């Protein structure tokens, strides 16, 4: 299990719904933003992934909503990888207000797709190690 990476986001007005709180689908955008921010911080780029012939895929996402977020809220979105040694990995994420209040918990199952074969790569952790300048950010 890796340490939690975190990125700060400000909730924007256009992300809210008629109730005045963040629309449910936006939480997935926050999670995706944190995952790509982690990849970038670890030295992995989209160009590097495509050059290796792979691309990350989301296989499952579960969201547990805890507290509402409204426009102007500052939040931290965490990201930590859990590796099983197989074709898939889990990503645990929290959306947390700066006062520590957890607004949402997300758990995702992901993999790396071989862009030629259109099948999951057998050991995505090995690809992340190879492409990353800092594999420790993924707990590797």
Short mmCIF file of C-alpha atoms in Angstrom, two decimals:
data_model
loop_
_atom_site.label_atom_id
_atom_site.label_comp_id
_atom_site.label_asym_id
_atom_site.label_seq_id
_atom_site.Cartn_x
_atom_site.Cartn_y
_atom_site.Cartn_z
CA UNK A 1 0.00 0.00 0.00
CA UNK A 2 1.38 3.40 -0.93
CA UNK A 3 1.31 6.60 1.10
CA UNK A 4 -1.48 8.93 0.17
CA UNK A 5 -0.70 11.55 -2.43
CA UNK A 6 -2.90 14.63 -2.24
CA UNK A 7 -3.90 17.48 -4.52
CA UNK A 8 -5.90 20.59 -3.57
CA UNK A 9 -8.96 21.63 -5.58
CA UNK A 10 -11.39 24.52 -5.18
CA UNK A 11 -15.02 23.60 -5.84
CA UNK A 12 -16.26 25.70 -8.74
CA UNK A 13 -19.82 27.00 -9.01
CA UNK A 14 -20.51 25.23 -12.28
CA UNK A 15 -19.83 21.89 -10.55
CA UNK A 16 -22.89 22.28 -8.33
CA UNK A 17 -26.46 21.19 -8.98
CA UNK A 18 -29.83 22.72 -8.20
CA UNK A 19 -29.45 21.80 -4.50
CA UNK A 20 -26.31 23.94 -4.41
CA UNK A 21 -23.92 21.07 -3.73
CA UNK A 22 -21.41 19.28 -5.95
CA UNK A 23 -23.04 17.07 -8.57
CA UNK A 24 -22.30 13.37 -8.06
CA UNK A 25 -20.42 12.91 -11.35
CA UNK A 26 -17.94 15.65 -10.44
CA UNK A 27 -16.45 13.46 -7.70
CA UNK A 28 -15.17 11.14 -10.42
CA UNK A 29 -13.51 14.13 -12.10
CA UNK A 30 -11.84 15.07 -8.80
CA UNK A 31 -10.60 11.50 -8.38
CA UNK A 32 -9.31 11.34 -11.95
CA UNK A 33 -7.55 14.69 -11.52
CA UNK A 34 -5.76 13.36 -8.43
CA UNK A 35 -4.73 10.14 -10.20
CA UNK A 36 -3.26 12.00 -13.19
CA UNK A 37 -1.58 14.47 -10.83
CA UNK A 38 0.04 11.54 -9.03
CA UNK A 39 1.22 10.03 -12.30
CA UNK A 40 2.72 13.37 -13.31
CA UNK A 41 4.40 13.86 -9.92
CA UNK A 42 5.91 10.37 -10.25
CA UNK A 43 7.26 11.20 -13.71
CA UNK A 44 4.72 9.31 -15.81
CA UNK A 45 3.19 11.14 -18.77
CA UNK A 46 0.48 10.23 -21.24
CA UNK A 47 3.14 10.34 -23.94
CA UNK A 48 5.26 7.88 -21.97
CA UNK A 49 2.34 5.52 -21.47
CA UNK A 50 1.38 5.60 -25.15
CA UNK A 51 5.04 5.17 -26.11
CA UNK A 52 5.08 2.01 -23.99
CA UNK A 53 1.87 0.89 -25.73
CA UNK A 54 -0.33 1.01 -22.64
CA UNK A 55 -3.09 3.13 -21.18
CA UNK A 56 -4.76 3.16 -17.77
CA UNK A 57 -8.33 1.88 -17.61
CA UNK A 58 -10.98 2.16 -14.92
CA UNK A 59 -12.75 -1.14 -14.33
CA UNK A 60 -14.88 -0.24 -11.32
CA UNK A 61 -15.51 2.80 -9.15
CA UNK A 62 -17.42 2.95 -5.88
CA UNK A 63 -18.26 6.26 -4.23
CA UNK A 64 -19.52 6.69 -0.69
CA UNK A 65 -20.82 10.22 -0.14
CA UNK A 66 -20.33 11.48 3.43
CA UNK A 67 -20.86 15.27 3.47
CA UNK A 68 -21.88 17.78 0.86
CA UNK A 69 -19.51 20.18 -0.84
CA UNK A 70 -20.52 23.63 -2.04
CA UNK A 71 -18.97 26.21 -4.35
CA UNK A 72 -15.85 27.75 -2.88
CA UNK A 73 -14.98 24.79 -0.63
CA UNK A 74 -11.28 23.94 -0.63
CA UNK A 75 -10.74 20.20 -0.75
CA UNK A 76 -7.85 17.79 -0.78
CA UNK A 77 -8.21 14.70 -2.95
CA UNK A 78 -5.95 11.83 -1.92
CA UNK A 79 -4.75 8.88 -3.92
CA UNK A 80 -3.10 5.64 -2.78
CA UNK A 81 -2.47 2.46 -4.78
CA UNK A 82 -2.84 -1.10 -3.48
CA UNK A 83 -1.13 -3.80 -5.55
CA UNK A 84 -2.22 -7.43 -5.71
CA UNK A 85 0.51 -8.67 -8.03
CA UNK A 86 -2.06 -9.46 -10.72
CA UNK A 87 -3.54 -7.62 -13.69
CA UNK A 88 -5.50 -5.14 -11.56
CA UNK A 89 -4.83 -2.75 -8.71
CA UNK A 90 -6.99 -0.78 -6.31
CA UNK A 91 -6.92 2.96 -5.82
CA UNK A 92 -8.21 4.37 -2.54
CA UNK A 93 -9.18 8.03 -2.51
CA UNK A 94 -10.66 10.53 -0.09
CA UNK A 95 -12.23 13.87 -0.86
CA UNK A 96 -11.66 15.88 2.30
CA UNK A 97 -12.40 19.47 3.27
CA UNK A 98 -9.42 21.39 4.64
CA UNK A 99 -10.96 21.15 8.14
CA UNK A 100 -10.57 17.36 7.90
CA UNK A 101 -14.22 16.55 7.16
CA UNK A 102 -14.43 13.64 4.72
CA UNK A 103 -16.90 14.47 1.95
CA UNK A 104 -16.49 11.24 -0.03
CA UNK A 105 -14.59 7.96 -0.13
CA UNK A 106 -13.78 6.42 -3.49
CA UNK A 107 -12.41 3.00 -4.28
CA UNK A 108 -11.50 2.11 -7.83
CA UNK A 109 -10.20 -0.97 -9.58
CA UNK A 110 -7.90 -0.23 -12.46
CA UNK A 111 -5.50 -1.81 -14.86
CA UNK A 112 -3.23 -1.03 -17.78
CA UNK A 113 -4.54 -1.86 -21.21
CA UNK A 114 -2.14 -3.11 -23.88
CA UNK A 115 -3.17 -0.78 -26.71
CA UNK A 116 -2.31 -3.31 -29.45
CA UNK A 117 -3.71 -6.50 -27.90
CA UNK A 118 -6.64 -4.71 -26.18
CA UNK A 119 -6.04 -6.85 -23.09
CA UNK A 120 -4.89 -6.02 -19.60
CA UNK A 121 -1.15 -6.05 -18.96
CA UNK A 122 -0.18 -8.96 -16.70
CA UNK A 123 1.89 -6.88 -14.23
CA UNK A 124 0.93 -3.20 -14.27
CA UNK A 125 3.11 -2.59 -11.20
CA UNK A 126 6.19 -3.51 -13.26
CA UNK A 127 5.22 -1.03 -15.99
CA UNK A 128 4.68 1.72 -13.40
CA UNK A 129 8.12 0.94 -11.91
CA UNK A 130 9.74 1.13 -15.33
CA UNK A 131 8.10 4.39 -16.39
CA UNK A 132 8.21 6.22 -13.06
CA UNK A 133 11.03 8.41 -11.82
CA UNK A 134 9.74 7.76 -8.27
CA UNK A 135 8.01 4.36 -7.93
CA UNK A 136 7.71 4.90 -4.16
CA UNK A 137 4.80 7.25 -4.89
CA UNK A 138 2.89 4.11 -5.92
CA UNK A 139 4.12 2.06 -2.97
CA UNK A 140 6.54 0.20 -5.25
#
